[in-house]
Amino acid sequence: MTNPLYDALFAPLKNTARPFLTLPDGEQISAGAFHDMLARHAHALEACGLRAGDRVAVQATKSPQMLALYGAAVARGIVFLPLNTAYTAQELEYFVTDCAAKLLLVDPGQTAPLAPLAEKLGLRVESLGDGGSFEALAAGQPAEIMPIARGDDDLAALLYTSGTTGRSKGAMMSQRNLLSNARTLVDLWRFTSEDVLLHALPIFHTHGLFVACNVVLLARAQMIFLPKFDPDAVFAHLPQATAMMGVPTFYTRLLADPRLSRERAGHMRLLISGSAPLLAETHRQWSARTGHAILERYGMTETNMLTSNPYDGARVPGTVGPPLPDVELRITDPETGAELRQGATGMIEVRGPNVFQGYWQMPDKTATDFRADGFFITGDLGVIDDQGYVSIVGRAKDLIISGGYNVYPKEVELILDTLPGVRESAVIGLPHPDLGEAVVAVLAVEGDGPEIQAIEAALAGQLARYKQPKAYITLRELPRNTMGKVQKAALRQEHAGHFNA
Ligand code: MCA
Ligand code: AMP
């Protein structure tokens, strides 16, 4: 009986004394102890009535238990749905309703406010992590596990991504999608059991969960598992680490810190950046300060990783490198889908074992995002140079990436447009020294316009904090072209220096 993802990532941890996780206080969890935790969590899922194919949603603080729960779900064929801890109760309700989750795990102390939702949806809510009700249930369970048989195409995870319509979609990730990408990345980035990854990303997104943890697990390596990105903790643990993965904001914040030096960071084997564009300038400054060329790669929730600068060979600033060995990538005319010649800018389309199974219960949306020959239309605009390196030059999708988190303007505009005093809104991303891009709302207002504080208060309950605008610009009218379409490009250009002033 096989379960490819469990067999490759988690089974090798069993009964092994080697260290797996190091926590901020220095406590170590061995591979074997982690596997015991995974097994107990798997039995607890079973005790909560979950069976293969059911969905378990988790909105909880990063912890070893949450990672063990991921492994437990994989072992039992239960679909793992991690959720950003920043999501509001309203956002959370959408996700658990949309995928008809059977169990929701939250932090201790968070279950009571969710009782009405649980009642309404017939959803079981338990708490995860130290002192949690789910931990109490798991504690009494055996540390032996019987993984259930799974096939390559069976679902392992569901990850919600927002969209241009403002309605989030669940990207269905199969066992093959996750395992093929982990295998490719371990080879390409040369991860071995000698590696210690400094892990400071959240584990509710592809980057921190699948790219970082799956690679470490497959390589039988270890992690220094930090609750979040904090330069003090990063500098304290860097000497023990061989590799780190981060979003560009990690690197700009560390560069802004006088402690960053060749002595402190020069020993690192590999520093990887992704989820948002790394400025070529950041790449160069980092090389000059530490002697290390950051390796930039590119991916999407729907596809896992797609391209990577090489381990050996030139890591070219401002590019995301060639496609991964098992990824087909082409540049097409965004309108017709016709493939363009090398050197032309167009839509990035991809195909490979890493590309997802479609959007949860949205066959029409899935169909429009794939070409007939199976290529997925990424919505990113790119160009391939004569060495085969891909550069991302823009986005056909109206998306803002703030500190590595995606914000779809439509989702924010739909709420702003309902507020008194706001005639209409255009939400744009403006260059921001810390976050790369920051969310800004341009409002067409009546009279003196509404109080910004009132707008902020209205958004607070409805939108995660990182989606809320960092600045507001009020105008009488939004600029429109002759077709009547709001000219966001003109707004971005006019206000480009907003955060540099
Ligand atoms: C926190 N805030 C943010 C962000 N993060 N606002 C905008 N954008 C953000 N990314 C809010 C906080 O709620 C807080 O609000 C204020 O901004 C300042 O918080 P601060 O303490 O500076 O934030 P932080 O806790 O230090 O977080 C910044 C961060 C974090 C370390 C950059 O956002 C982060 O870890 N980002 C990684 C995201 C990630 O993993 N993305 C991968 C997606 P207040 O005003 O109330 O104080 S997967 C993906 O994209 C694909 C597949 C790929 O290619 O990887
Ligand atoms: P998400 O849907 O959160 O997975 O975000 C995926 C999007 O992040 C991609 O479609 C790109 O627009 C962007 N992205 C990821 N990595 C990079 C990168 N290295 N450079 C530029 N954009 C990136």
XYZ file of C-alpha atoms in Angstrom, residues 48-390:
343
model
C -12.953 13.841 14.864
C -14.646 11.850 12.108
C -12.446 12.879 9.191
C -11.939 10.424 6.374
C -9.954 10.471 3.128
C -11.066 13.315 0.882
C -12.519 15.434 3.727
C -11.089 18.909 4.248
C -9.376 20.121 7.416
C -8.919 23.903 7.618
C -6.272 25.424 9.885
C -5.912 29.041 10.903
C -3.358 28.884 13.664
C -0.042 30.232 14.855
C 2.980 28.575 13.257
C 4.037 25.629 15.406
C 5.527 22.130 15.144
C 2.014 20.833 15.796
C 0.688 22.608 12.721
C 3.417 21.065 10.600
C 2.665 17.660 12.137
C -0.991 18.175 11.264
C -0.020 18.682 7.623
C 1.832 15.363 7.696
C -1.079 13.703 9.475
C -3.516 14.901 6.831
C -1.237 13.636 4.040
C -0.948 10.249 5.743
C -4.710 9.901 6.062
C -5.603 11.324 2.628
C -7.341 14.300 4.243
C -7.113 17.535 2.250
C -5.056 20.136 4.130
C -6.280 23.734 3.928
C -3.961 26.210 5.669
C -5.273 29.768 6.096
C -3.454 33.070 6.611
C -3.706 34.056 10.283
C -4.464 37.608 9.137
C -7.831 36.632 7.613
C -10.861 38.116 9.359
C -13.771 36.009 10.602
C -15.683 37.037 7.475
C -12.920 35.822 5.161
C -12.552 32.615 7.165
C -16.280 31.910 6.851
C -16.035 32.108 3.061
C -13.221 29.543 2.886
C -14.671 26.937 5.223
C -18.081 27.296 3.611
C -16.766 27.114 0.056
C -14.867 23.869 0.603
C -17.328 22.438 3.169
C -14.517 21.819 5.651
C -15.401 19.221 8.286
C -12.952 20.452 10.899
C -11.459 23.851 11.611
C -8.417 24.167 13.854
C -7.618 27.508 15.439
C -5.497 28.827 18.302
C -6.542 28.089 21.893
C -8.964 30.787 23.009
C -10.318 31.270 19.492
C -12.932 28.525 19.445
C -15.713 30.275 21.411
C -16.253 33.170 18.960
C -16.570 30.600 16.171
C -19.371 28.649 17.867
C -22.189 30.301 15.842
C -20.357 29.571 12.581
C -19.695 26.007 13.657
C -23.378 25.568 14.445
C -24.492 27.119 11.160
C -22.200 24.993 9.008
C -22.132 21.791 11.014
C -18.407 22.367 11.350
C -16.332 20.991 14.190
C -13.931 23.555 15.699
C -10.972 22.549 17.879
C -7.816 24.290 19.003
C -4.307 23.387 17.898
C -0.963 23.931 19.626
C 0.065 24.061 23.278
C -2.993 23.901 25.551
C -5.336 23.194 22.656
C -8.306 20.813 22.732
C -7.033 18.954 19.674
C -3.694 18.400 21.425
C -5.512 16.915 24.408
C -7.285 14.548 22.052
C -4.023 13.697 20.258
C -2.121 13.093 23.502
C -4.147 9.971 24.252
C -3.609 8.436 20.812
C -1.048 5.836 19.740
C 2.195 6.926 18.088
C 1.853 4.214 15.461
C 0.296 5.145 12.174
C -1.317 3.331 9.305
C -1.075 5.635 6.271
C -3.849 5.079 3.791
C -3.219 4.315 0.126
C -3.211 7.297 -2.182
C -2.564 7.774 -5.871
C -0.569 10.491 -7.618
C -3.704 12.374 -8.616
C -5.376 12.324 -5.212
C -5.689 15.713 -3.567
C -3.271 16.593 -0.793
C -4.005 20.271 -0.226
C -6.314 23.116 -1.095
C -4.833 26.620 -1.137
C -7.035 29.635 -1.671
C -5.843 32.398 -3.937
C -7.722 35.571 -4.573
C -8.697 36.603 -8.059
C -9.510 39.462 -10.397
C -13.222 39.055 -9.702
C -12.627 39.488 -5.985
C -13.787 35.936 -5.248
C -11.143 33.565 -3.866
C -10.582 30.221 -5.546
C -9.286 27.014 -4.005
C -6.310 25.656 -5.953
C -6.406 21.853 -5.776
C -2.926 20.379 -5.285
C -2.424 16.683 -5.870
C 0.201 14.413 -4.366
C 2.081 14.477 -7.672
C 1.972 18.287 -7.874
C 3.715 18.602 -4.516
C 6.098 15.679 -4.701
C 7.368 16.320 -8.237
C 8.233 19.908 -7.360
C 9.964 18.961 -4.097
C 12.081 16.371 -5.960
C 13.061 18.853 -8.639
C 14.015 21.529 -6.111
C 16.035 19.202 -3.863
C 18.121 18.209 -6.911
C 18.456 21.684 -8.330
C 19.285 23.404 -5.053
C 21.414 20.458 -3.821
C 19.665 19.995 -0.485
C 21.107 17.140 1.609
C 20.805 15.821 5.150
C 23.655 18.189 6.056
C 21.435 21.219 5.526
C 19.850 23.364 8.211
C 17.233 25.731 6.811
C 16.485 28.919 8.713
C 12.689 28.951 8.449
C 11.099 32.333 9.188
C 8.226 32.265 6.662
C 4.604 31.559 7.526
C 3.516 27.962 6.829
C 0.087 28.787 5.431
C 1.368 29.534 1.894
C 3.211 27.630 -0.799
C 6.554 29.292 -0.115
C 6.882 28.473 3.591
C 5.007 25.148 3.512
C 5.695 23.381 0.237
C 8.879 24.985 -1.028
C 10.609 25.177 2.347
C 9.224 22.270 4.397
C 8.746 19.732 1.599
C 12.301 20.301 0.374
C 13.730 19.923 3.888
C 11.647 16.815 4.544
C 12.567 15.147 1.267
C 16.277 15.878 1.799
C 16.061 14.638 5.422
C 17.528 17.967 6.452
C 16.703 20.098 9.514
C 15.028 23.445 10.183
C 15.466 26.242 12.666
C 11.769 26.919 13.019
C 11.129 30.572 13.919
C 7.590 31.843 14.574
C 8.037 34.770 12.177
C 10.627 36.925 10.485
C 12.505 38.938 13.100
C 16.008 40.246 12.278
C 17.239 39.699 15.871
C 16.267 36.033 15.748
C 17.632 35.643 12.227
C 21.030 37.040 13.241
C 21.044 34.904 16.381
C 20.469 31.686 14.417
C 22.347 32.392 11.165
C 25.606 30.802 12.393
C 23.857 27.401 12.733
C 22.082 27.608 9.350
C 23.234 26.626 5.869
C 20.281 27.995 3.895
C 17.377 30.434 4.093
C 14.317 31.091 1.955
C 12.576 34.442 2.059
C 10.531 37.078 0.314
C 12.393 40.194 -0.899
C 11.329 42.138 2.224
C 13.473 39.735 4.318
C 16.528 40.719 2.304
C 15.861 44.481 2.250
C 15.241 44.482 6.016
C 18.467 42.548 6.674
C 20.370 44.881 4.347
C 19.082 47.841 6.339
C 20.577 46.273 9.473
C 24.191 47.207 10.282
C 24.777 43.671 11.626
C 24.679 42.195 8.114
C 28.229 41.392 7.062
C 30.338 38.858 5.204
C 31.334 37.310 8.577
C 27.713 36.815 9.640
C 26.180 35.646 6.347
C 29.078 34.622 4.117
C 29.077 31.005 5.335
C 25.551 30.352 4.062
C 25.375 27.776 1.290
C 22.182 29.127 -0.257
C 19.887 32.140 0.081
C 16.711 31.963 -1.973
C 14.238 34.732 -2.762
C 10.771 34.472 -4.251
C 7.051 35.325 -4.106
C 7.682 38.872 -5.359
C 10.251 40.591 -7.545
C 13.683 41.033 -5.982
C 15.065 44.353 -7.175
C 18.319 43.933 -9.107
C 19.694 46.634 -6.816
C 18.910 44.517 -3.717
C 20.642 41.555 -5.346
C 23.771 43.631 -6.065
C 23.865 45.252 -2.622
C 23.550 41.843 -0.988
C 26.436 40.439 -3.059
C 28.603 43.425 -2.201
C 27.877 43.178 1.544
C 28.083 39.407 2.005
C 29.805 37.986 -1.089
C 26.740 35.823 -1.709
C 24.532 35.960 -4.830
C 20.885 35.488 -3.821
C 19.170 32.809 -5.909
C 15.861 34.139 -7.221
C 13.112 31.796 -8.364
C 9.512 32.206 -9.525
C 6.333 30.332 -8.787
C 2.632 30.522 -8.088
C 0.219 28.900 -5.676
C -1.392 27.078 -8.610
C 1.865 25.753 -9.993
C 4.414 25.515 -7.193
C 7.818 26.581 -8.501
C 8.333 27.213 -12.209
C 11.773 28.715 -12.803
C 14.954 29.135 -10.814
C 18.311 30.760 -11.251
C 20.962 28.032 -11.305
C 22.875 26.650 -8.344
C 26.050 26.641 -10.418
C 26.338 29.278 -13.068
C 25.192 32.867 -13.250
C 22.422 34.041 -10.920
C 21.386 37.031 -12.951
C 19.858 39.946 -11.022
C 16.402 40.919 -12.265
C 15.734 37.479 -13.787
C 14.049 34.408 -12.331
C 16.250 31.973 -14.273
C 15.422 29.181 -16.701
C 12.345 26.946 -16.346
C 12.769 23.972 -13.988
C 13.795 20.768 -15.790
C 10.278 19.288 -15.732
C 8.420 22.536 -16.503
C 7.515 23.583 -20.048
C 7.280 27.360 -20.288
C 6.300 29.411 -23.320
C 5.601 33.060 -24.069
C 2.407 33.767 -25.960
C 0.335 36.578 -27.354
C -2.039 37.355 -24.459
C -4.960 37.890 -26.850
C -4.594 34.974 -29.277
C -2.485 32.504 -27.305
C -0.109 32.147 -30.271
C 3.449 31.324 -29.207
C 5.846 34.232 -29.693
C 9.449 34.117 -30.889
C 12.282 34.078 -28.345
C 12.973 37.590 -27.084
C 9.388 38.820 -27.386
C 7.388 39.876 -24.335
C 4.100 38.141 -23.701
C 2.042 35.906 -21.444
C 3.881 33.230 -19.466
C 2.170 29.856 -19.918
C 3.323 26.675 -18.211
C 2.744 22.929 -18.211
C 4.194 20.191 -16.028
C 3.574 17.703 -13.218
C 3.638 20.622 -10.746
C 0.606 22.386 -12.260
C -2.546 22.125 -10.156
C -5.720 20.132 -10.780
C -8.040 23.115 -11.178
C -10.081 25.378 -8.914
C -12.298 23.752 -6.324
C -15.810 23.462 -7.757
C -15.149 26.118 -10.411
C -14.944 24.165 -13.686
C -15.677 27.222 -15.822
C -12.959 29.309 -14.198
C -10.543 26.387 -14.495
C -11.371 25.988 -18.181
C -10.687 29.641 -18.986
C -7.279 29.538 -17.282
C -5.988 26.587 -19.310
C -5.290 26.324 -23.040
C -6.671 23.309 -24.894
C -3.189 21.704 -24.907
C -2.960 21.830 -21.111
C -0.842 24.956 -20.656
C -1.852 27.105 -17.666
C -2.082 30.852 -18.274
C -0.196 32.453 -15.379
C -1.268 36.075 -15.847
C 2.396 37.113 -15.589
C 4.067 38.849 -18.510
C 7.590 37.767 -19.297
C 10.404 37.465 -21.761
C 13.061 34.774 -22.324
C 16.594 35.895 -23.184
C 19.023 34.111 -25.489
C 20.452 32.169 -22.533
C 17.009 30.812 -21.660
C 16.561 33.015 -18.577
C 13.059 34.288 -17.879
